[in-house]
Coordinates of N, CA and C in Angstrom, one line a residue:
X1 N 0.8 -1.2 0.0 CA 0.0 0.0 0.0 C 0.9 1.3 0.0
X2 N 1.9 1.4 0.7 CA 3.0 2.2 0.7 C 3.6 2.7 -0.3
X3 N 3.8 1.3 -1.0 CA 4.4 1.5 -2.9 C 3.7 2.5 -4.1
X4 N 2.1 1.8 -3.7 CA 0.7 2.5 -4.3 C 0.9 4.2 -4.1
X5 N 0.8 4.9 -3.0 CA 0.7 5.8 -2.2 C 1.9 6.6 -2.3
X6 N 3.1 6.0 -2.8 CA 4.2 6.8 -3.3 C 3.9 7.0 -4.7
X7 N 3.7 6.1 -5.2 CA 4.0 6.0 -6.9 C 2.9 7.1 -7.3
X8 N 1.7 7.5 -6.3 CA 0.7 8.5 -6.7 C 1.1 9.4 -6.6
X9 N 2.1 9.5 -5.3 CA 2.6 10.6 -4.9 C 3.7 11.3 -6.3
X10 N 4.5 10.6 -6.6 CA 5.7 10.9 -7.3 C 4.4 11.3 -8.7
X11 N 3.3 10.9 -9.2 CA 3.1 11.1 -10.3 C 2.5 12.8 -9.9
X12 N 1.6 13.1 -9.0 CA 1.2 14.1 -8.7 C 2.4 15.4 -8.5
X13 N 3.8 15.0 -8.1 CA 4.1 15.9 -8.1 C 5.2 16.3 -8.9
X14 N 5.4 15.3 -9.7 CA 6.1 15.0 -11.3 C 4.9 16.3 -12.2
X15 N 3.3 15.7 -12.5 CA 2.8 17.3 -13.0 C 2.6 17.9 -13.0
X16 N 2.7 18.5 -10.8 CA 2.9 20.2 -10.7 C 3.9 20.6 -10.6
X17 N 5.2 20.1 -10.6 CA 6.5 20.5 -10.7 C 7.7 20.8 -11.8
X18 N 6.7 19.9 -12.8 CA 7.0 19.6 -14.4 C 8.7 19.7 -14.5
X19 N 9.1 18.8 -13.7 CA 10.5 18.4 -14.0 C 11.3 18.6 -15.4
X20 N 12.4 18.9 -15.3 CA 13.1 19.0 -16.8 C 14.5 18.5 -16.6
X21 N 14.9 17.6 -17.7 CA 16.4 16.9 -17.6 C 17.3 17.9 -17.9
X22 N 18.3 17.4 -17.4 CA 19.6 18.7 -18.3 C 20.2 17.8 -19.5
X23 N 20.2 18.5 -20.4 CA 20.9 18.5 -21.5 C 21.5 16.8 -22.0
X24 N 22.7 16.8 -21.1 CA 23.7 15.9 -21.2 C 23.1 14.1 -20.9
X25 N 21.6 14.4 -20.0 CA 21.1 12.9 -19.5 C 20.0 12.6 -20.3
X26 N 19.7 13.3 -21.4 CA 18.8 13.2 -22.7 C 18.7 11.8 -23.5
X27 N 20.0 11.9 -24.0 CA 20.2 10.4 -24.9 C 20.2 9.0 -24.3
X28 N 20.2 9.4 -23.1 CA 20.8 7.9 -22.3 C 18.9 7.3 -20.8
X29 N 18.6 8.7 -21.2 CA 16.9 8.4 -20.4 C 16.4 7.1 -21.0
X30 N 16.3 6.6 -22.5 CA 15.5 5.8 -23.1 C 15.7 4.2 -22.5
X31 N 17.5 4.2 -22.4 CA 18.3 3.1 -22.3 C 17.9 2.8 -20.4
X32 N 17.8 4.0 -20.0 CA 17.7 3.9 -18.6 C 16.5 3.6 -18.2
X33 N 15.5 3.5 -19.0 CA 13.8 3.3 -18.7 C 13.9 2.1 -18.9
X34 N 14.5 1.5 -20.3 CA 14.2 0.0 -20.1 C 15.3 -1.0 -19.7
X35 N 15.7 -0.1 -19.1 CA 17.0 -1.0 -17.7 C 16.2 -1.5 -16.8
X36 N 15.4 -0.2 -16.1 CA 14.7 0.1 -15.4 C 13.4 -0.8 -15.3
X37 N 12.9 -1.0 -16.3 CA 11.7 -2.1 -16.6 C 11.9 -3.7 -17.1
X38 N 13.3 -3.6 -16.6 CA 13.6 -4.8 -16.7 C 13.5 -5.3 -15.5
X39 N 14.3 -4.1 -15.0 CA 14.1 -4.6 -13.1 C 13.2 -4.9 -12.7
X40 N 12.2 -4.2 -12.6 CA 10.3 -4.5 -12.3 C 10.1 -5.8 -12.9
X41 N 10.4 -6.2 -14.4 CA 9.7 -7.3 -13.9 C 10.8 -8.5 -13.7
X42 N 11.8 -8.1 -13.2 CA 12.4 -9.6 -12.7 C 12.3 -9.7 -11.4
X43 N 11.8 -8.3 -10.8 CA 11.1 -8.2 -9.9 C 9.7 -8.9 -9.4
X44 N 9.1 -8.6 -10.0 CA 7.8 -9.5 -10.3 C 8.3 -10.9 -11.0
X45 N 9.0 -11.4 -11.2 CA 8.9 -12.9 -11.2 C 9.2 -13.7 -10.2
X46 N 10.9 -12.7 -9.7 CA 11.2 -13.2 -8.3 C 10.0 -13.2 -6.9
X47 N 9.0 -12.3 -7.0 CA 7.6 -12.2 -6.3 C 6.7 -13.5 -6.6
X48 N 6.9 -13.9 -7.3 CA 5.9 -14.7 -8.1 C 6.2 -16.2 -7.3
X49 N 7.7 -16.5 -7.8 CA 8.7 -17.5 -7.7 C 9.2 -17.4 -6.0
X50 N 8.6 -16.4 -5.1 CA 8.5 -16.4 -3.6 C 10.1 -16.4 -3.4
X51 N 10.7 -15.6 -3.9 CA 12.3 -15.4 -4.0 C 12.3 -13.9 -3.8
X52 N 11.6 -13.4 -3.9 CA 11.5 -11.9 -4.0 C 12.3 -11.2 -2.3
X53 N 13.4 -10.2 -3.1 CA 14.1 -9.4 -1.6 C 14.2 -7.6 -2.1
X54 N 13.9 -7.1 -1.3 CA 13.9 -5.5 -1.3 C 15.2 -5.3 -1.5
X55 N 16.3 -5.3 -0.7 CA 17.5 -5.3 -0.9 C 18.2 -5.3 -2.2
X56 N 17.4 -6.9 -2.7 CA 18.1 -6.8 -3.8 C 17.6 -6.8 -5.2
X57 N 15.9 -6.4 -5.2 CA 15.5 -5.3 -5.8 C 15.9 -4.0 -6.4
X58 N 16.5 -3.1 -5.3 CA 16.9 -1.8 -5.2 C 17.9 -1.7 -5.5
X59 N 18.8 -2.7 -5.3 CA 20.2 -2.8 -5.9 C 20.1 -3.0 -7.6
X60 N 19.5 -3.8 -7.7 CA 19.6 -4.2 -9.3 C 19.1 -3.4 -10.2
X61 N 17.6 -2.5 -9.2 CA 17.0 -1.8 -10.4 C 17.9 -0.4 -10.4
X62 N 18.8 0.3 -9.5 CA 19.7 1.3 -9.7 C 21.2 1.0 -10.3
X63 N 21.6 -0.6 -10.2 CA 22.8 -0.9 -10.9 C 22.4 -1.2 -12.4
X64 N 21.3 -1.6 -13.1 CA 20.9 -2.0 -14.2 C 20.6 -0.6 -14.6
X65 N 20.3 0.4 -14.5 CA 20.0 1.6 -14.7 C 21.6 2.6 -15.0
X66 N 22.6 2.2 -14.1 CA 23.7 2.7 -14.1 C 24.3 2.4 -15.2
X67 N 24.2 0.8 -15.5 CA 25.3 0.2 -16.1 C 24.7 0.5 -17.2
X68 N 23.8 0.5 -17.6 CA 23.2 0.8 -19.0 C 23.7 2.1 -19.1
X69 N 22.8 2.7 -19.0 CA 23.5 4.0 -19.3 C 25.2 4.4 -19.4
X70 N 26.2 3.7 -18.1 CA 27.3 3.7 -18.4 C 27.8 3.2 -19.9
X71 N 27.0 2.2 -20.0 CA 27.5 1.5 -21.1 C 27.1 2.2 -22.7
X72 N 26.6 2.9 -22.4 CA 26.2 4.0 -23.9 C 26.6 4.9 -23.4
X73 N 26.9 5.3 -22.5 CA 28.2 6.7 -22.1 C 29.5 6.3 -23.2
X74 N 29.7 5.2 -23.0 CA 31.0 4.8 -23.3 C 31.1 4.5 -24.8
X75 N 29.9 4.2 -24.8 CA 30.0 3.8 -26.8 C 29.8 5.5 -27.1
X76 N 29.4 6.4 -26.7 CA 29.7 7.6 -27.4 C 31.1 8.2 -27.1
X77 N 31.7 7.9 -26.0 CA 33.0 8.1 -26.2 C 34.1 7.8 -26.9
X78 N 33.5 6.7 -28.1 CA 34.1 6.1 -28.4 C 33.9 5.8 -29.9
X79 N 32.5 6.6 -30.1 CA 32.5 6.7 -30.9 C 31.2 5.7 -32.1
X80 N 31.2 4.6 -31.0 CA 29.9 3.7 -31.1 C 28.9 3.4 -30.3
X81 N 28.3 4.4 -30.2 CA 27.4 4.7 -29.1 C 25.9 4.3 -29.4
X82 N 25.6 4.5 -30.9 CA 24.4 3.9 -31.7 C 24.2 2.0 -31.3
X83 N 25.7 1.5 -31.7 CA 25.5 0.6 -31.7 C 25.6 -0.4 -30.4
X84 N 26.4 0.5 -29.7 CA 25.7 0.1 -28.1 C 24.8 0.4 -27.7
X85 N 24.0 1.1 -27.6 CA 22.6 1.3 -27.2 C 22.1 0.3 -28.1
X86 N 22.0 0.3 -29.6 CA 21.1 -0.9 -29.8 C 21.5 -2.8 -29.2
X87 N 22.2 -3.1 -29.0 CA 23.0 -4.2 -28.3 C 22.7 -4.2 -26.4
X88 N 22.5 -2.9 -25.8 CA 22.0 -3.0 -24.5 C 20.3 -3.2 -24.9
X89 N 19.8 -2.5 -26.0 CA 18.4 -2.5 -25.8 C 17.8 -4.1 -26.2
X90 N 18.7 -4.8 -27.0 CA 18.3 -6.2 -27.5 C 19.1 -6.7 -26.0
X91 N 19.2 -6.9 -25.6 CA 20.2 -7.7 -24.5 C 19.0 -7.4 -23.4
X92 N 18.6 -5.8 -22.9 CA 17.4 -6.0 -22.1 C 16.2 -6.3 -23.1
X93 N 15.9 -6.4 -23.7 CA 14.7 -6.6 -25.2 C 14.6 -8.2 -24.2
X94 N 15.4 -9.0 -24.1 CA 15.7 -10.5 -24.5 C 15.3 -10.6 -23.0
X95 N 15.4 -10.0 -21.8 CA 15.6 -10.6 -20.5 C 14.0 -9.9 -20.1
X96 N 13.5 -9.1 -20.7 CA 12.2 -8.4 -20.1 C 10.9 -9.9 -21.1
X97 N 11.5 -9.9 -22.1 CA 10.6 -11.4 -22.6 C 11.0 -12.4 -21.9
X98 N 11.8 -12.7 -21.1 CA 12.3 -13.9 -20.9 C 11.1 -13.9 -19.7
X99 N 11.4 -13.0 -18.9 CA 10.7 -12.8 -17.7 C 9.3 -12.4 -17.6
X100 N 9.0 -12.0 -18.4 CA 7.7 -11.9 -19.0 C 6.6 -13.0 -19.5
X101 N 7.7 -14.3 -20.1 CA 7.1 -15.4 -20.0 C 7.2 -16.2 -18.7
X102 N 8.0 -16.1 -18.2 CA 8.0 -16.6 -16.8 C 7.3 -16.4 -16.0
X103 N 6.7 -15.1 -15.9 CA 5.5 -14.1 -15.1 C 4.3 -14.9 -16.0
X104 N 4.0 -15.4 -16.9 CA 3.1 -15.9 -17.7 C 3.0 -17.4 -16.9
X105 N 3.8 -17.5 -17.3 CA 3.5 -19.3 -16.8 C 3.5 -19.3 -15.6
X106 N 4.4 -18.5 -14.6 CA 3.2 -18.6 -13.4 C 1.9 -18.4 -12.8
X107 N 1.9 -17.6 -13.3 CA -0.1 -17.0 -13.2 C -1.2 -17.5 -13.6
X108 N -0.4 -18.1 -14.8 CA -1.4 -18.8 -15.9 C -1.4 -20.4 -16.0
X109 N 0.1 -21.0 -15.1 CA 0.3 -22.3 -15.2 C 0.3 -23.2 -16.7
X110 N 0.6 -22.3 -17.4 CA 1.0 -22.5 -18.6 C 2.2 -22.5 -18.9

């Protein structure tokens, strides 16, 4: 209920406060959302599969968020930044279906 109650909270004051990125965290937001939504639902499987820990939850959904992003930091430093970002987005592409079906076949016992 707590989670519910935040998450309303953050949306409520995300559209009176109409937040804005700076510049430089622009290109790397997209890669960081579906880091991000990867986490959730491996999160939700691990819940599912009664394996579920807050700890390390919060850990994974702010290191999977880092590392992505780190990791298209670095392909633009280098000059291949396109093609890392598409290679992190198929790499989480691959683990948010995986888990997705897994979240499937539990629920559904299929």
């Amino acid at each position: 209920m707590i989670a519910v109650l935040g998450l309303i909270a953050g949306v409520v004051l995300g559209i009176l406060l109409e937040p804005s990125l700076p510049p430089f965290v622009e290109p790397y937001l997209p890669i960081m959302i579906v880091a991000a939504i990867d986490a959730l639902f491996g999160g939700c499987r691990a819940y599912l599969e009664g394996t579920f820990t807050d700890k390390v939850f919060v850990v994974s959904f702010v290191s999977n968020t880092i590392i992505a992003a780190g990791i298209v930091w670095l392909g633009d430093q280098i000059g291949v930044g396109s093609q890392l970002s598409t290679g992190v987005i198929v790499v989480l592409g691959i683990r948010i279906f995986t888990n997705a079906a897994s979240i499937r076949r539990s629920l559904f016992h299929a």
